[in-house]
PDB file of C-alpha atoms in Angstrom:
ATOM      1  CA  UNK A 941     -23.782  29.199  21.000  1.00 83.00           C
ATOM      2  CA  UNK A 942     -24.906  29.224  17.354  1.00 89.00           C
ATOM      3  CA  UNK A 943     -22.058  31.592  16.471  1.00 92.00           C
ATOM      4  CA  UNK A 944     -19.521  29.226  17.995  1.00 93.00           C
ATOM      5  CA  UNK A 945     -20.922  26.289  15.999  1.00 94.00           C
ATOM      6  CA  UNK A 946     -20.842  28.281  12.752  1.00 94.00           C
ATOM      7  CA  UNK A 947     -17.272  29.347  13.509  1.00 95.00           C
ATOM      8  CA  UNK A 948     -16.315  25.713  14.168  1.00 94.00           C
ATOM      9  CA  UNK A 949     -17.899  24.688  10.841  1.00 94.00           C
ATOM     10  CA  UNK A 950     -16.018  27.475   9.074  1.00 94.00           C
ATOM     11  CA  UNK A 951     -12.664  26.346  10.521  1.00 94.00           C
ATOM     12  CA  UNK A 952     -13.456  22.725   9.635  1.00 93.00           C
ATOM     13  CA  UNK A 953     -14.094  23.655   5.993  1.00 93.00           C
ATOM     14  CA  UNK A 954     -11.010  25.874   5.888  1.00 94.00           C
ATOM     15  CA  UNK A 955      -8.896  22.951   7.113  1.00 94.00           C
ATOM     16  CA  UNK A 956     -10.455  20.717   4.438  1.00 93.00           C
ATOM     17  CA  UNK A 957      -9.670  23.308   1.797  1.00 93.00           C
ATOM     18  CA  UNK A 958      -6.075  23.532   3.038  1.00 94.00           C
ATOM     19  CA  UNK A 959      -5.791  19.745   2.673  1.00 93.00           C
ATOM     20  CA  UNK A 960      -7.326  19.956  -0.797  1.00 93.00           C
ATOM     21  CA  UNK A 961     -10.310  17.793   0.139  1.00 93.00           C
ATOM     22  CA  UNK A 962     -14.008  18.176  -0.439  1.00 92.00           C
ATOM     23  CA  UNK A 963     -16.567  17.438   2.276  1.00 92.00           C
ATOM     24  CA  UNK A 964     -17.579  14.300   0.382  1.00 94.00           C
ATOM     25  CA  UNK A 965     -13.973  13.072   0.214  1.00 94.00           C
ATOM     26  CA  UNK A 966     -13.607  13.678   3.950  1.00 94.00           C
ATOM     27  CA  UNK A 967     -16.776  11.677   4.696  1.00 95.00           C
ATOM     28  CA  UNK A 968     -15.683   8.775   2.463  1.00 95.00           C
ATOM     29  CA  UNK A 969     -12.206   8.731   4.036  1.00 95.00           C
ATOM     30  CA  UNK A 970     -13.671   8.918   7.548  1.00 95.00           C
ATOM     31  CA  UNK A 971     -16.063   6.034   6.827  1.00 96.00           C
ATOM     32  CA  UNK A 972     -13.215   3.928   5.441  1.00 95.00           C
ATOM     33  CA  UNK A 973     -11.165   4.694   8.559  1.00 95.00           C
ATOM     34  CA  UNK A 974     -14.070   3.607  10.785  1.00 96.00           C
ATOM     35  CA  UNK A 975     -14.553   0.381   8.779  1.00 96.00           C
ATOM     36  CA  UNK A 976     -10.862  -0.450   9.098  1.00 93.00           C
ATOM     37  CA  UNK A 977     -10.972   0.196  12.856  1.00 92.00           C
ATOM     38  CA  UNK A 978     -14.037  -2.016  13.185  1.00 94.00           C
ATOM     39  CA  UNK A 979     -12.309  -4.825  11.245  1.00 93.00           C
ATOM     40  CA  UNK A 980      -9.260  -4.453  13.456  1.00 90.00           C
ATOM     41  CA  UNK A 981     -11.378  -4.727  16.617  1.00 90.00           C
ATOM     42  CA  UNK A 982     -13.159  -7.815  15.277  1.00 93.00           C
ATOM     43  CA  UNK A 983      -9.821  -9.385  14.349  1.00 92.00           C
ATOM     44  CA  UNK A 984      -8.460  -8.612  17.813  1.00 89.00           C
ATOM     45  CA  UNK A 985     -11.459 -10.263  19.493  1.00 90.00           C
ATOM     46  CA  UNK A 986     -11.180 -13.328  17.244  1.00 92.00           C
ATOM     47  CA  UNK A 987      -7.453 -13.668  17.938  1.00 91.00           C
ATOM     48  CA  UNK A 988      -7.995 -13.201  21.672  1.00 89.00           C
ATOM     49  CA  UNK A 989     -10.607 -15.985  21.695  1.00 91.00           C
ATOM     50  CA  UNK A 990      -8.310 -18.307  19.697  1.00 92.00           C
ATOM     51  CA  UNK A 991      -5.334 -17.596  21.971  1.00 90.00           C
ATOM     52  CA  UNK A 992      -7.461 -17.978  25.096  1.00 90.00           C
ATOM     53  CA  UNK A 993      -8.715 -21.356  23.888  1.00 92.00           C
ATOM     54  CA  UNK A 994      -5.135 -22.486  23.281  1.00 91.00           C
ATOM     55  CA  UNK A 995      -3.979 -21.231  26.712  1.00 89.00           C
ATOM     56  CA  UNK A 996      -6.858 -23.094  28.410  1.00 90.00           C
ATOM     57  CA  UNK A 997      -5.983 -26.310  26.538  1.00 91.00           C
ATOM     58  CA  UNK A 998      -2.320 -25.946  27.553  1.00 90.00           C
ATOM     59  CA  UNK A 999      -3.246 -25.052  31.140  1.00 89.00           C
ATOM     60  CA  UNK A1000      -1.192 -21.849  31.047  1.00 86.00           C
ATOM     61  CA  UNK A1001      -2.612 -19.643  33.816  1.00 87.00           C
ATOM     62  CA  UNK A1002      -0.216 -16.739  33.219  1.00 87.00           C
ATOM     63  CA  UNK A1003      -1.016 -16.669  29.493  1.00 86.00           C
ATOM     64  CA  UNK A1004      -4.729 -16.572  30.252  1.00 86.00           C
ATOM     65  CA  UNK A1005      -4.182 -13.786  32.758  1.00 86.00           C
ATOM     66  CA  UNK A1006      -2.119 -11.728  30.265  1.00 87.00           C
ATOM     67  CA  UNK A1007      -4.837 -12.179  27.627  1.00 86.00           C
ATOM     68  CA  UNK A1008      -7.600 -11.199  30.067  1.00 85.00           C
ATOM     69  CA  UNK A1009      -5.875  -8.175  31.591  1.00 85.00           C
ATOM     70  CA  UNK A1010      -4.416  -7.134  28.202  1.00 84.00           C
ATOM     71  CA  UNK A1011      -7.932  -6.848  26.832  1.00 82.00           C
ATOM     72  CA  UNK A1012      -8.828  -4.197  29.387  1.00 81.00           C
ATOM     73  CA  UNK A1013      -8.578  -0.542  28.387  1.00 79.00           C
ATOM     74  CA  UNK A1014      -5.305   1.016  29.452  1.00 77.00           C
ATOM     75  CA  UNK A1015      -3.545  -2.347  29.767  1.00 76.00           C
ATOM     76  CA  UNK A1016      -2.450  -2.684  26.151  1.00 73.00           C
ATOM     77  CA  UNK A1017       1.225  -2.679  27.084  1.00 78.00           C
ATOM     78  CA  UNK A1018       0.985  -6.254  28.388  1.00 80.00           C
ATOM     79  CA  UNK A1019      -1.472  -7.505  25.769  1.00 84.00           C
ATOM     80  CA  UNK A1020       0.155 -10.237  23.650  1.00 87.00           C
ATOM     81  CA  UNK A1021      -2.495  -9.826  20.930  1.00 88.00           C
ATOM     82  CA  UNK A1022      -1.891  -6.103  20.425  1.00 87.00           C
ATOM     83  CA  UNK A1023       1.874  -6.681  20.520  1.00 88.00           C
ATOM     84  CA  UNK A1024       1.509  -9.366  17.849  1.00 89.00           C
ATOM     85  CA  UNK A1025      -0.617  -7.056  15.693  1.00 89.00           C
ATOM     86  CA  UNK A1026       1.848  -4.151  16.079  1.00 88.00           C
ATOM     87  CA  UNK A1027       4.694  -6.431  14.951  1.00 90.00           C
ATOM     88  CA  UNK A1028       2.638  -7.535  11.928  1.00 90.00           C
ATOM     89  CA  UNK A1029       1.895  -3.879  11.074  1.00 89.00           C
ATOM     90  CA  UNK A1030       5.595  -2.994  11.316  1.00 91.00           C
ATOM     91  CA  UNK A1031       6.532  -5.950   9.113  1.00 91.00           C
ATOM     92  CA  UNK A1032       3.878  -4.982   6.540  1.00 90.00           C
ATOM     93  CA  UNK A1033       5.058  -1.350   6.498  1.00 91.00           C
ATOM     94  CA  UNK A1034       8.671  -2.472   6.119  1.00 91.00           C
ATOM     95  CA  UNK A1035       7.748  -4.795   3.249  1.00 90.00           C
ATOM     96  CA  UNK A1036       5.736  -2.017   1.575  1.00 89.00           C
ATOM     97  CA  UNK A1037       8.604   0.465   1.892  1.00 88.00           C
ATOM     98  CA  UNK A1038      11.063  -2.090   0.478  1.00 87.00           C
ATOM     99  CA  UNK A1039       8.725  -2.765  -2.453  1.00 86.00           C
ATOM    100  CA  UNK A1040       8.353   0.968  -3.088  1.00 84.00           C
ATOM    101  CA  UNK A1041      12.124   1.358  -2.919  1.00 83.00           C
ATOM    102  CA  UNK A1042      12.605  -1.460  -5.451  1.00 83.00           C
ATOM    103  CA  UNK A1043      10.024   0.113  -7.778  1.00 80.00           C
ATOM    104  CA  UNK A1044      11.781   3.453  -7.447  1.00 77.00           C
ATOM    105  CA  UNK A1045      15.167   1.866  -8.210  1.00 76.00           C
ATOM    106  CA  UNK A1046      13.732   0.101 -11.259  1.00 74.00           C
ATOM    107  CA  UNK A1047      12.340   3.377 -12.602  1.00 73.00           C
ATOM    108  CA  UNK A1048      15.700   5.111 -12.277  1.00 68.00           C
ATOM    109  CA  UNK A1049      17.875   2.376 -13.723  1.00 62.00           C
ATOM    110  CA  UNK A1050      19.846   3.664 -16.670  1.00 51.00           C
ATOM    111  CA  UNK A1051      21.036   1.233 -19.307  1.00 48.00           C
ATOM    112  CA  UNK A1052      24.552   1.479 -20.651  1.00 46.00           C
ATOM    113  CA  UNK A1053      23.659   0.369 -24.206  1.00 47.00           C
ATOM    114  CA  UNK A1054      24.795   2.381 -27.202  1.00 49.00           C
ATOM    115  CA  UNK A1055      21.253   2.057 -28.670  1.00 50.00           C
ATOM    116  CA  UNK A1056      19.763   4.125 -25.860  1.00 51.00           C
ATOM    117  CA  UNK A1057      18.232   7.505 -26.552  1.00 52.00           C
ATOM    118  CA  UNK A1058      17.757  10.241 -24.002  1.00 53.00           C
ATOM    119  CA  UNK A1059      14.483  12.155 -24.123  1.00 52.00           C
ATOM    120  CA  UNK A1060      13.535  14.709 -21.473  1.00 54.00           C
ATOM    121  CA  UNK A1061      16.267  13.413 -19.163  1.00 54.00           C
ATOM    122  CA  UNK A1062      14.916   9.839 -19.275  1.00 54.00           C
ATOM    123  CA  UNK A1063      16.964   7.045 -20.795  1.00 52.00           C
ATOM    124  CA  UNK A1064      14.945   5.088 -23.318  1.00 50.00           C
ATOM    125  CA  UNK A1065      15.963   1.738 -24.782  1.00 51.00           C
ATOM    126  CA  UNK A1066      13.750   1.330 -27.861  1.00 49.00           C
ATOM    127  CA  UNK A1067      12.599  -2.128 -28.881  1.00 49.00           C
ATOM    128  CA  UNK A1068      13.736  -2.839 -32.409  1.00 47.00           C
ATOM    129  CA  UNK A1069      11.716  -5.248 -34.567  1.00 46.00           C
ATOM    130  CA  UNK A1070      13.533  -6.186 -37.791  1.00 48.00           C
ATOM    131  CA  UNK A1071      15.304  -2.824 -37.853  1.00 48.00           C
ATOM    132  CA  UNK A1072      12.247  -0.688 -37.046  1.00 46.00           C
ATOM    133  CA  UNK A1073      12.538   1.621 -34.084  1.00 47.00           C
ATOM    134  CA  UNK A1074       9.590   3.901 -34.726  1.00 49.00           C
ATOM    135  CA  UNK A1075      11.475   6.933 -35.976  1.00 49.00           C
ATOM    136  CA  UNK A1076      13.894   5.826 -38.705  1.00 47.00           C
ATOM    137  CA  UNK A1077      11.363   5.297 -41.511  1.00 48.00           C
ATOM    138  CA  UNK A1078      12.240   1.637 -42.007  1.00 46.00           C
ATOM    139  CA  UNK A1079       9.277  -0.665 -42.521  1.00 47.00           C
ATOM    140  CA  UNK A1080       8.782  -3.346 -39.849  1.00 48.00           C
ATOM    141  CA  UNK A1081       9.849  -6.238 -42.077  1.00 48.00           C
ATOM    142  CA  UNK A1082      12.515  -4.410 -44.070  1.00 49.00           C
ATOM    143  CA  UNK A1083      16.134  -4.375 -42.983  1.00 50.00           C
ATOM    144  CA  UNK A1084      18.182  -1.183 -42.826  1.00 51.00           C
ATOM    145  CA  UNK A1085      19.754  -1.972 -46.188  1.00 52.00           C
ATOM    146  CA  UNK A1086      16.323  -2.368 -47.830  1.00 52.00           C
ATOM    147  CA  UNK A1087      16.291  -6.180 -47.947  1.00 53.00           C
ATOM    148  CA  UNK A1088      13.265  -8.071 -46.724  1.00 53.00           C
ATOM    149  CA  UNK A1089      13.594  -9.786 -43.316  1.00 50.00           C
ATOM    150  CA  UNK A1090      11.664 -12.822 -42.242  1.00 51.00           C
ATOM    151  CA  UNK A1091       8.469 -12.010 -40.305  1.00 50.00           C
ATOM    152  CA  UNK A1092       8.671 -12.316 -36.529  1.00 51.00           C
ATOM    153  CA  UNK A1093       7.002 -15.391 -35.090  1.00 49.00           C
ATOM    154  CA  UNK A1094       5.855 -15.326 -31.498  1.00 48.00           C
ATOM    155  CA  UNK A1095       5.770 -18.705 -29.801  1.00 50.00           C
ATOM    156  CA  UNK A1096       3.198 -18.806 -27.080  1.00 47.00           C
TER     157      UNK A1096
END
């Protein structure tokens, strides 16, 4: 029996190593997963109680029955609360993927300006302050022809 437990422990640590995780990272991630599940269960109970109260006030017998039976294990397919939460999860995932897509598009936008420089395959549009772009040796308040420009004023 002891050999089987040691072998199981060995395979567990090999799988962690394959995932690039330490034992501590696994424990922290597992605890976070359990906390999230606990929050989800508490939220489900709170929603069920709120919905049940509303169904009782409205006198809806079928709604009360769906909420009661839906709360039983194995009857999640008819549970309006779980259905509502799944739809919210899908909407949140869709919104997150759209936001990630927009961020990705913004990172890959290439400007068509003639002032752009390309460094390491990335298009860079330098900010020029009174002729200074960081690599042309012109002082920040000197123009390209050597004349003095007015200092920049920021209005906040």
